[in-house]
mmCIF file of C-alpha atoms in Angstrom:
data_model
loop_
_atom_site.group_PDB
_atom_site.id
_atom_site.type_symbol
_atom_site.label_atom_id
_atom_site.label_comp_id
_atom_site.label_asym_id
_atom_site.label_seq_id
_atom_site.Cartn_x
_atom_site.Cartn_y
_atom_site.Cartn_z
ATOM 1 C CA UNK A 1 4.806 6.164 -7.975
ATOM 2 C CA UNK A 2 4.026 3.531 -5.667
ATOM 3 C CA UNK A 3 2.165 0.196 -6.923
ATOM 4 C CA UNK A 4 0.894 -2.359 -4.586
ATOM 5 C CA UNK A 5 -0.305 -5.854 -5.496
ATOM 6 C CA UNK A 6 -1.715 -8.806 -3.697
ATOM 7 C CA UNK A 7 -1.419 -11.926 -4.824
ATOM 8 C CA UNK A 8 -1.454 -15.277 -3.415
ATOM 9 C CA UNK A 9 -1.969 -19.200 -4.375
ATOM 10 C CA UNK A 10 -5.411 -18.222 -5.543
ATOM 11 C CA UNK A 11 -7.242 -15.231 -6.629
ATOM 12 C CA UNK A 12 -9.098 -14.968 -3.571
ATOM 13 C CA UNK A 13 -8.247 -15.498 0.260
ATOM 14 C CA UNK A 14 -8.453 -19.386 0.932
ATOM 15 C CA UNK A 15 -11.109 -20.265 3.577
ATOM 16 C CA UNK A 16 -9.830 -20.610 7.207
ATOM 17 C CA UNK A 17 -8.683 -23.841 8.219
ATOM 18 C CA UNK A 18 -7.946 -24.425 11.343
ATOM 19 C CA UNK A 19 -4.105 -25.191 12.496
ATOM 20 C CA UNK A 20 -3.844 -28.253 15.018
ATOM 21 C CA UNK A 21 -0.069 -28.674 15.207
ATOM 22 C CA UNK A 22 0.406 -26.923 18.245
ATOM 23 C CA UNK A 23 -3.072 -25.963 19.586
ATOM 24 C CA UNK A 24 -5.428 -27.716 21.796
ATOM 25 C CA UNK A 25 -7.518 -24.687 21.986
ATOM 26 C CA UNK A 26 -10.404 -23.318 20.100
ATOM 27 C CA UNK A 27 -9.573 -22.245 16.580
ATOM 28 C CA UNK A 28 -7.505 -18.871 16.346
ATOM 29 C CA UNK A 29 -6.290 -17.611 12.695
ATOM 30 C CA UNK A 30 -2.634 -16.871 13.208
ATOM 31 C CA UNK A 31 -1.106 -14.928 10.436
ATOM 32 C CA UNK A 32 2.805 -13.977 10.185
ATOM 33 C CA UNK A 33 3.710 -10.785 8.679
ATOM 34 C CA UNK A 34 7.214 -10.690 6.802
ATOM 35 C CA UNK A 35 8.393 -7.553 5.522
ATOM 36 C CA UNK A 36 11.209 -8.287 3.118
ATOM 37 C CA UNK A 37 13.952 -6.561 0.739
ATOM 38 C CA UNK A 38 16.020 -8.825 -1.517
ATOM 39 C CA UNK A 39 16.043 -11.902 0.990
ATOM 40 C CA UNK A 40 15.559 -14.526 -1.675
ATOM 41 C CA UNK A 41 18.270 -16.714 0.263
ATOM 42 C CA UNK A 42 16.489 -17.107 3.352
ATOM 43 C CA UNK A 43 12.507 -16.396 2.657
ATOM 44 C CA UNK A 44 11.726 -19.563 1.430
ATOM 45 C CA UNK A 45 12.566 -21.760 4.525
ATOM 46 C CA UNK A 46 11.434 -18.742 6.634
ATOM 47 C CA UNK A 47 8.155 -19.118 4.893
ATOM 48 C CA UNK A 48 7.993 -23.178 5.126
ATOM 49 C CA UNK A 49 8.718 -23.062 8.683
ATOM 50 C CA UNK A 50 6.048 -20.436 9.460
ATOM 51 C CA UNK A 51 3.303 -21.953 8.219
ATOM 52 C CA UNK A 52 3.925 -24.817 10.262
ATOM 53 C CA UNK A 53 2.803 -22.863 13.313
ATOM 54 C CA UNK A 54 0.283 -20.192 11.276
ATOM 55 C CA UNK A 55 -2.322 -20.262 9.135
ATOM 56 C CA UNK A 56 -1.050 -17.807 6.844
ATOM 57 C CA UNK A 57 2.300 -16.127 5.711
ATOM 58 C CA UNK A 58 2.013 -12.539 4.182
ATOM 59 C CA UNK A 59 5.353 -11.388 2.928
ATOM 60 C CA UNK A 60 5.415 -7.806 2.067
ATOM 61 C CA UNK A 61 7.994 -7.411 -0.631
ATOM 62 C CA UNK A 62 9.333 -4.001 -0.135
ATOM 63 C CA UNK A 63 11.222 -3.184 -3.417
ATOM 64 C CA UNK A 64 13.329 -6.179 -3.925
ATOM 65 C CA UNK A 65 15.336 -6.367 -6.970
ATOM 66 C CA UNK A 66 15.872 -10.008 -6.763
ATOM 67 C CA UNK A 67 13.616 -13.297 -6.693
ATOM 68 C CA UNK A 68 12.319 -12.897 -3.333
ATOM 69 C CA UNK A 69 8.610 -12.648 -4.098
ATOM 70 C CA UNK A 70 8.865 -15.609 -6.509
ATOM 71 C CA UNK A 71 10.518 -17.903 -3.950
ATOM 72 C CA UNK A 72 8.301 -16.706 -1.281
ATOM 73 C CA UNK A 73 5.119 -17.545 -3.510
ATOM 74 C CA UNK A 74 6.261 -20.984 -4.251
ATOM 75 C CA UNK A 75 7.005 -21.819 -0.650
ATOM 76 C CA UNK A 76 3.280 -20.685 0.049
ATOM 77 C CA UNK A 77 3.039 -17.160 1.330
ATOM 78 C CA UNK A 78 0.699 -14.509 0.021
ATOM 79 C CA UNK A 79 2.612 -11.561 -1.525
ATOM 80 C CA UNK A 80 2.202 -7.918 -1.644
ATOM 81 C CA UNK A 81 4.574 -5.931 -3.707
ATOM 82 C CA UNK A 82 5.667 -2.300 -3.017
ATOM 83 C CA UNK A 83 7.153 -0.695 -5.811
ATOM 84 C CA UNK A 84 9.644 1.126 -5.119
ATOM 85 C CA UNK A 85 10.348 0.651 -1.573
ATOM 86 C CA UNK A 86 8.185 2.186 0.772
ATOM 87 C CA UNK A 87 9.873 1.400 4.168
ATOM 88 C CA UNK A 88 9.274 -1.113 7.120
ATOM 89 C CA UNK A 89 6.374 1.032 8.444
ATOM 90 C CA UNK A 90 4.270 1.009 5.066
ATOM 91 C CA UNK A 91 5.262 -2.945 4.963
ATOM 92 C CA UNK A 92 3.905 -3.537 8.366
ATOM 93 C CA UNK A 93 0.437 -1.422 7.494
ATOM 94 C CA UNK A 94 -0.040 -3.123 4.487
ATOM 95 C CA UNK A 95 0.820 -6.383 6.070
ATOM 96 C CA UNK A 96 -1.728 -5.604 8.864
ATOM 97 C CA UNK A 97 -4.290 -4.729 6.408
ATOM 98 C CA UNK A 98 -4.209 -8.070 4.517
ATOM 99 C CA UNK A 99 -4.153 -10.076 7.988
ATOM 100 C CA UNK A 100 -7.539 -8.526 8.646
ATOM 101 C CA UNK A 101 -8.741 -9.357 5.325
ATOM 102 C CA UNK A 102 -7.974 -13.145 6.085
ATOM 103 C CA UNK A 103 -9.998 -12.801 9.262
ATOM 104 C CA UNK A 104 -6.783 -13.214 11.600
ATOM 105 C CA UNK A 105 -7.381 -13.271 15.245
ATOM 106 C CA UNK A 106 -3.826 -12.972 16.000
ATOM 107 C CA UNK A 107 -1.083 -11.004 14.183
ATOM 108 C CA UNK A 108 2.689 -11.982 14.168
ATOM 109 C CA UNK A 109 5.353 -9.964 12.739
ATOM 110 C CA UNK A 110 9.215 -11.423 12.259
ATOM 111 C CA UNK A 111 11.969 -10.330 10.672
ATOM 112 C CA UNK A 112 12.719 -12.495 7.396
ATOM 113 C CA UNK A 113 16.733 -12.838 7.921
ATOM 114 C CA UNK A 114 16.584 -15.793 10.209
ATOM 115 C CA UNK A 115 17.332 -14.241 13.444
ATOM 116 C CA UNK A 116 13.762 -15.294 14.528
ATOM 117 C CA UNK A 117 12.819 -18.979 14.799
ATOM 118 C CA UNK A 118 9.416 -19.433 14.018
ATOM 119 C CA UNK A 119 9.112 -22.399 16.428
ATOM 120 C CA UNK A 120 8.690 -19.496 19.206
ATOM 121 C CA UNK A 121 5.229 -18.802 17.357
ATOM 122 C CA UNK A 122 3.595 -20.748 19.767
ATOM 123 C CA UNK A 123 5.296 -19.433 23.004
ATOM 124 C CA UNK A 124 4.748 -15.965 21.631
ATOM 125 C CA UNK A 125 0.997 -16.037 20.979
ATOM 126 C CA UNK A 126 0.494 -17.999 24.150
ATOM 127 C CA UNK A 127 -0.292 -15.159 26.264
ATOM 128 C CA UNK A 128 -2.910 -13.528 23.821
ATOM 129 C CA UNK A 129 -4.618 -17.124 23.184
ATOM 130 C CA UNK A 130 -4.747 -17.444 27.096
ATOM 131 C CA UNK A 131 -6.768 -13.986 27.231
ATOM 132 C CA UNK A 132 -3.872 -12.501 29.110
ATOM 133 C CA UNK A 133 -2.502 -9.566 26.713
ATOM 134 C CA UNK A 134 -3.257 -8.059 23.651
ATOM 135 C CA UNK A 135 0.478 -7.276 22.859
ATOM 136 C CA UNK A 136 3.388 -9.707 23.237
ATOM 137 C CA UNK A 137 6.964 -8.449 22.727
ATOM 138 C CA UNK A 138 9.364 -11.253 21.729
ATOM 139 C CA UNK A 139 12.451 -10.700 23.843
ATOM 140 C CA UNK A 140 16.067 -11.639 23.119
ATOM 141 C CA UNK A 141 17.230 -10.349 26.850
ATOM 142 C CA UNK A 142 14.359 -10.943 28.983
ATOM 143 C CA UNK A 143 16.569 -13.552 30.973
ATOM 144 C CA UNK A 144 19.713 -12.417 28.870
ATOM 145 C CA UNK A 145 22.590 -11.172 28.609
ATOM 146 C CA UNK A 146 24.125 -12.866 31.583
ATOM 147 C CA UNK A 147 27.630 -12.447 32.623
ATOM 148 C CA UNK A 148 29.122 -13.897 29.807
ATOM 149 C CA UNK A 149 27.442 -11.114 27.725
ATOM 150 C CA UNK A 150 30.030 -8.070 26.682
ATOM 151 C CA UNK A 151 29.645 -4.767 28.817
ATOM 152 C CA UNK A 152 28.930 -2.766 26.010
ATOM 153 C CA UNK A 153 25.619 -4.948 25.160
ATOM 154 C CA UNK A 154 24.504 -5.143 28.678
ATOM 155 C CA UNK A 155 24.738 -1.386 28.807
ATOM 156 C CA UNK A 156 23.077 -0.624 25.725
ATOM 157 C CA UNK A 157 20.030 -2.792 26.628
ATOM 158 C CA UNK A 158 19.803 -1.228 30.243
ATOM 159 C CA UNK A 159 19.945 2.073 28.387
ATOM 160 C CA UNK A 160 16.944 1.185 25.929
ATOM 161 C CA UNK A 161 15.048 -0.505 28.750
ATOM 162 C CA UNK A 162 15.260 2.695 30.916
ATOM 163 C CA UNK A 163 14.231 4.408 27.815
ATOM 164 C CA UNK A 164 11.128 2.610 27.245
ATOM 165 C CA UNK A 165 10.038 3.193 30.848
ATOM 166 C CA UNK A 166 10.299 6.734 30.919
ATOM 167 C CA UNK A 167 9.012 7.218 27.215
ATOM 168 C CA UNK A 168 6.422 4.670 27.138
ATOM 169 C CA UNK A 169 5.830 3.539 30.390
ATOM 170 C CA UNK A 170 6.432 0.352 29.839
ATOM 171 C CA UNK A 171 8.638 -2.398 31.151
ATOM 172 C CA UNK A 172 10.111 -3.559 28.006
ATOM 173 C CA UNK A 173 13.882 -5.414 27.613
ATOM 174 C CA UNK A 174 13.987 -5.428 24.083
ATOM 175 C CA UNK A 175 12.626 -2.286 22.598
ATOM 176 C CA UNK A 176 13.704 -3.279 19.106
ATOM 177 C CA UNK A 177 12.442 -6.396 18.667
ATOM 178 C CA UNK A 178 10.768 -7.193 15.183
ATOM 179 C CA UNK A 179 9.315 -10.128 16.657
ATOM 180 C CA UNK A 180 5.877 -9.692 18.236
ATOM 181 C CA UNK A 181 2.076 -10.837 18.286
ATOM 182 C CA UNK A 182 -0.914 -8.661 18.386
ATOM 183 C CA UNK A 183 -4.365 -9.438 18.739
ATOM 184 C CA UNK A 184 -5.866 -8.219 15.775
ATOM 185 C CA UNK A 185 -8.388 -5.959 17.479
ATOM 186 C CA UNK A 186 -5.308 -3.890 18.221
ATOM 187 C CA UNK A 187 -4.610 -2.805 14.658
ATOM 188 C CA UNK A 188 -6.578 0.254 14.778
ATOM 189 C CA UNK A 189 -4.081 1.988 17.340
ATOM 190 C CA UNK A 190 -1.011 2.186 15.413
ATOM 191 C CA UNK A 191 0.023 4.899 13.211
ATOM 192 C CA UNK A 192 2.452 2.921 11.068
ATOM 193 C CA UNK A 193 4.127 6.413 10.304
ATOM 194 C CA UNK A 194 7.502 5.628 11.066
ATOM 195 C CA UNK A 195 8.848 9.219 10.389
ATOM 196 C CA UNK A 196 10.807 10.150 13.612
ATOM 197 C CA UNK A 197 11.771 6.805 15.192
ATOM 198 C CA UNK A 198 12.012 3.333 14.492
ATOM 199 C CA UNK A 199 8.818 1.633 13.760
ATOM 200 C CA UNK A 200 9.296 -0.738 16.581
ATOM 201 C CA UNK A 201 9.664 2.237 19.123
ATOM 202 C CA UNK A 202 6.740 4.190 17.438
ATOM 203 C CA UNK A 203 4.485 1.133 17.843
ATOM 204 C CA UNK A 204 5.568 0.592 21.778
ATOM 205 C CA UNK A 205 4.633 4.164 22.065
ATOM 206 C CA UNK A 206 1.117 3.701 20.281
ATOM 207 C CA UNK A 207 0.370 0.442 22.374
ATOM 208 C CA UNK A 208 1.602 2.008 25.747
ATOM 209 C CA UNK A 209 -0.482 5.172 24.826
ATOM 210 C CA UNK A 210 -3.567 3.037 24.152
ATOM 211 C CA UNK A 211 -3.524 0.959 27.359
ATOM 212 C CA UNK A 212 -3.745 -2.481 26.198
ATOM 213 C CA UNK A 213 -1.977 -5.309 27.803
ATOM 214 C CA UNK A 214 1.401 -5.834 26.807
ATOM 215 C CA UNK A 215 3.778 -8.724 27.973
ATOM 216 C CA UNK A 216 7.380 -10.049 27.296
ATOM 217 C CA UNK A 217 8.171 -13.893 26.418
ATOM 218 C CA UNK A 218 11.487 -15.021 25.804
ATOM 219 C CA UNK A 219 12.605 -16.008 22.626
ATOM 220 C CA UNK A 220 16.053 -17.506 21.084
ATOM 221 C CA UNK A 221 18.839 -14.909 22.016
ATOM 222 C CA UNK A 222 22.084 -14.286 20.139
ATOM 223 C CA UNK A 223 25.131 -15.978 21.605
ATOM 224 C CA UNK A 224 27.855 -13.907 23.301
ATOM 225 C CA UNK A 225 29.934 -14.416 20.302
ATOM 226 C CA UNK A 226 27.378 -12.871 18.037
ATOM 227 C CA UNK A 227 27.029 -9.860 20.504
ATOM 228 C CA UNK A 228 30.758 -9.275 20.346
ATOM 229 C CA UNK A 229 30.974 -9.214 16.545
ATOM 230 C CA UNK A 230 30.080 -5.652 16.348
ATOM 231 C CA UNK A 231 31.890 -2.776 17.365
ATOM 232 C CA UNK A 232 31.215 -1.561 20.878
ATOM 233 C CA UNK A 233 31.383 1.969 19.658
ATOM 234 C CA UNK A 234 28.763 1.452 17.025
ATOM 235 C CA UNK A 235 26.482 -0.789 19.062
ATOM 236 C CA UNK A 236 26.279 2.103 21.811
ATOM 237 C CA UNK A 237 25.939 4.737 19.445
ATOM 238 C CA UNK A 238 23.171 2.881 17.622
ATOM 239 C CA UNK A 239 21.316 2.565 20.836
ATOM 240 C CA UNK A 240 21.840 6.395 22.093
ATOM 241 C CA UNK A 241 20.683 7.233 18.658
ATOM 242 C CA UNK A 242 17.356 5.491 19.030
ATOM 243 C CA UNK A 243 17.231 6.572 22.611
ATOM 244 C CA UNK A 244 17.480 10.188 21.457
ATOM 245 C CA UNK A 245 14.871 9.784 18.637
ATOM 246 C CA UNK A 246 12.628 8.259 21.131
ATOM 247 C CA UNK A 247 12.917 11.107 23.959
ATOM 248 C CA UNK A 248 12.569 13.935 21.122
ATOM 249 C CA UNK A 249 9.390 12.297 19.645
ATOM 250 C CA UNK A 250 7.716 11.479 23.028
ATOM 251 C CA UNK A 251 9.526 13.763 25.741
ATOM 252 C CA UNK A 252 10.834 16.472 23.753
ATOM 253 C CA UNK A 253 10.748 18.747 27.046
ATOM 254 C CA UNK A 254 13.252 16.427 28.597
ATOM 255 C CA UNK A 255 15.508 16.640 25.459
ATOM 256 C CA UNK A 256 15.596 20.139 24.959
ATOM 257 C CA UNK A 257 13.517 22.090 27.543
ATOM 258 C CA UNK A 258 15.283 20.957 30.751
ATOM 259 C CA UNK A 259 18.933 21.328 29.390
ATOM 260 C CA UNK A 260 17.984 24.648 27.829
ATOM 261 C CA UNK A 261 16.822 25.831 31.011
ATOM 262 C CA UNK A 262 19.933 24.850 33.022
ATOM 263 C CA UNK A 263 22.139 26.853 30.260
ATOM 264 C CA UNK A 264 20.184 29.804 30.202
ATOM 265 C CA UNK A 265 20.104 29.893 34.253
ATOM 266 C CA UNK A 266 23.721 29.748 33.912
ATOM 267 C CA UNK A 267 23.978 32.461 31.238
ATOM 268 C CA UNK A 268 21.748 34.746 33.198
ATOM 269 C CA UNK A 269 23.352 33.950 36.628
ATOM 270 C CA UNK A 270 27.079 34.949 34.891
ATOM 271 C CA UNK A 271 25.152 38.089 33.990
ATOM 272 C CA UNK A 272 23.925 38.906 37.308
ATOM 273 C CA UNK A 273 27.428 38.108 38.908
ATOM 274 C CA UNK A 274 29.302 40.662 36.570
ATOM 275 C CA UNK A 275 26.359 43.244 37.195
ATOM 276 C CA UNK A 276 26.685 42.722 40.952
ATOM 277 C CA UNK A 277 30.678 42.813 40.636
ATOM 278 C CA UNK A 278 30.320 46.082 38.722
ATOM 279 C CA UNK A 279 27.902 47.617 40.915
ATOM 280 C CA UNK A 280 29.869 47.110 43.994
ATOM 281 C CA UNK A 281 33.380 47.473 42.532
ATOM 282 C CA UNK A 282 35.709 47.728 39.676
ATOM 283 C CA UNK A 283 35.246 44.625 37.275
ATOM 284 C CA UNK A 284 36.262 44.624 33.363
ATOM 285 C CA UNK A 285 34.539 42.191 30.899
ATOM 286 C CA UNK A 286 36.495 40.172 28.853
ATOM 287 C CA UNK A 287 35.590 39.093 25.478
ATOM 288 C CA UNK A 288 35.281 35.537 26.144
ATOM 289 C CA UNK A 289 33.019 35.948 29.418
ATOM 290 C CA UNK A 290 30.846 38.170 27.519
ATOM 291 C CA UNK A 291 30.751 35.634 24.688
ATOM 292 C CA UNK A 292 30.154 32.808 27.035
ATOM 293 C CA UNK A 293 27.288 34.563 28.778
ATOM 294 C CA UNK A 294 25.266 35.688 25.760
ATOM 295 C CA UNK A 295 25.721 32.131 24.229
ATOM 296 C CA UNK A 296 24.716 30.250 27.321
ATOM 297 C CA UNK A 297 21.374 32.661 27.449
ATOM 298 C CA UNK A 298 20.616 32.419 23.879
ATOM 299 C CA UNK A 299 21.001 28.663 23.522
ATOM 300 C CA UNK A 300 19.373 27.767 26.556
ATOM 301 C CA UNK A 301 16.481 30.439 25.816
ATOM 302 C CA UNK A 302 16.253 28.492 22.053
ATOM 303 C CA UNK A 303 16.421 24.963 23.330
ATOM 304 C CA UNK A 304 13.637 25.831 26.063
ATOM 305 C CA UNK A 305 11.481 27.276 23.523
ATOM 306 C CA UNK A 306 12.099 24.553 20.974
ATOM 307 C CA UNK A 307 11.209 22.002 23.515
ATOM 308 C CA UNK A 308 8.395 23.854 24.534
ATOM 309 C CA UNK A 309 6.751 23.847 20.854
ATOM 310 C CA UNK A 310 8.047 20.473 19.850
ATOM 311 C CA UNK A 311 5.879 19.201 22.923
ATOM 312 C CA UNK A 312 2.839 21.060 21.665
ATOM 313 C CA UNK A 313 3.562 19.766 18.175
ATOM 314 C CA UNK A 314 4.150 16.362 19.527
ATOM 315 C CA UNK A 315 0.675 16.343 21.028
ATOM 316 C CA UNK A 316 -1.143 17.639 18.050
ATOM 317 C CA UNK A 317 0.417 15.254 15.815
ATOM 318 C CA UNK A 318 -0.673 12.353 17.953
ATOM 319 C CA UNK A 319 -4.461 13.379 17.814
ATOM 320 C CA UNK A 320 -4.476 14.074 14.355
ATOM 321 C CA UNK A 321 -2.736 10.540 13.831
ATOM 322 C CA UNK A 322 -5.605 8.692 15.888
ATOM 323 C CA UNK A 323 -8.454 10.628 14.339
#
């Protein structure tokens, strides 16, 4: 049974005080959301650094068994506790709701493991504050990787960027970035289900479908040595898995019906050629030829039908999620 608790430095949310550390524009209330699980080592410093560039920091403690919540609270964060863990999608939903309760104008999401630098927050929120965007994606690859990056990294990023263009009609170079900024008015466009695809991809799909203005800014990029640390096969397989999930959720006709129609066509063509040979001459039907012909026809018909049904169900689900 889930239990959600919202606590902070006081019983009520503190009144907004303008953060003048980096802004020379009219007051904008900025809230940083950190979904965490067992991050007691890094969470304190991340909260303290984030408070230099934001008015509020909300830590969603998603089933941690260590001192994450205690450390984050001592560092000055508001704490939401999920017991047991409910996943990142629900953590972000709770964080967005808390940000709205805090009267936020801009919401920033950030990973708590130190891969994102809070000092990049001013760059991230600038397009929203200037009125040029409603969502900003922090990209590690906007002007990177360069020629020194491993080939598998460049290949994976190129594939995911192409997938974002096809699935979401967005020109995004870092589709799995957790470092993003949102105008508070966009809160209602996101489903926060995270059921079939990573929540990062789902939010891109929702944002692209809604028609809000989206831009990218460059944030700190991993060094070539960091990119080389993982196994190339694992990196590429992870990228392919994400891409296939995106296509299945957003373009099931491309994933199932198009190749299914091709397979079915091959199967029926083989059957036609055999009938033609039988009619005009002598032809014997071998077991393997028969098996392949029937398999291609049935598998192709099944995949084609599955793609059509999945496409219809995906459309109904999207309409339901936004009503």
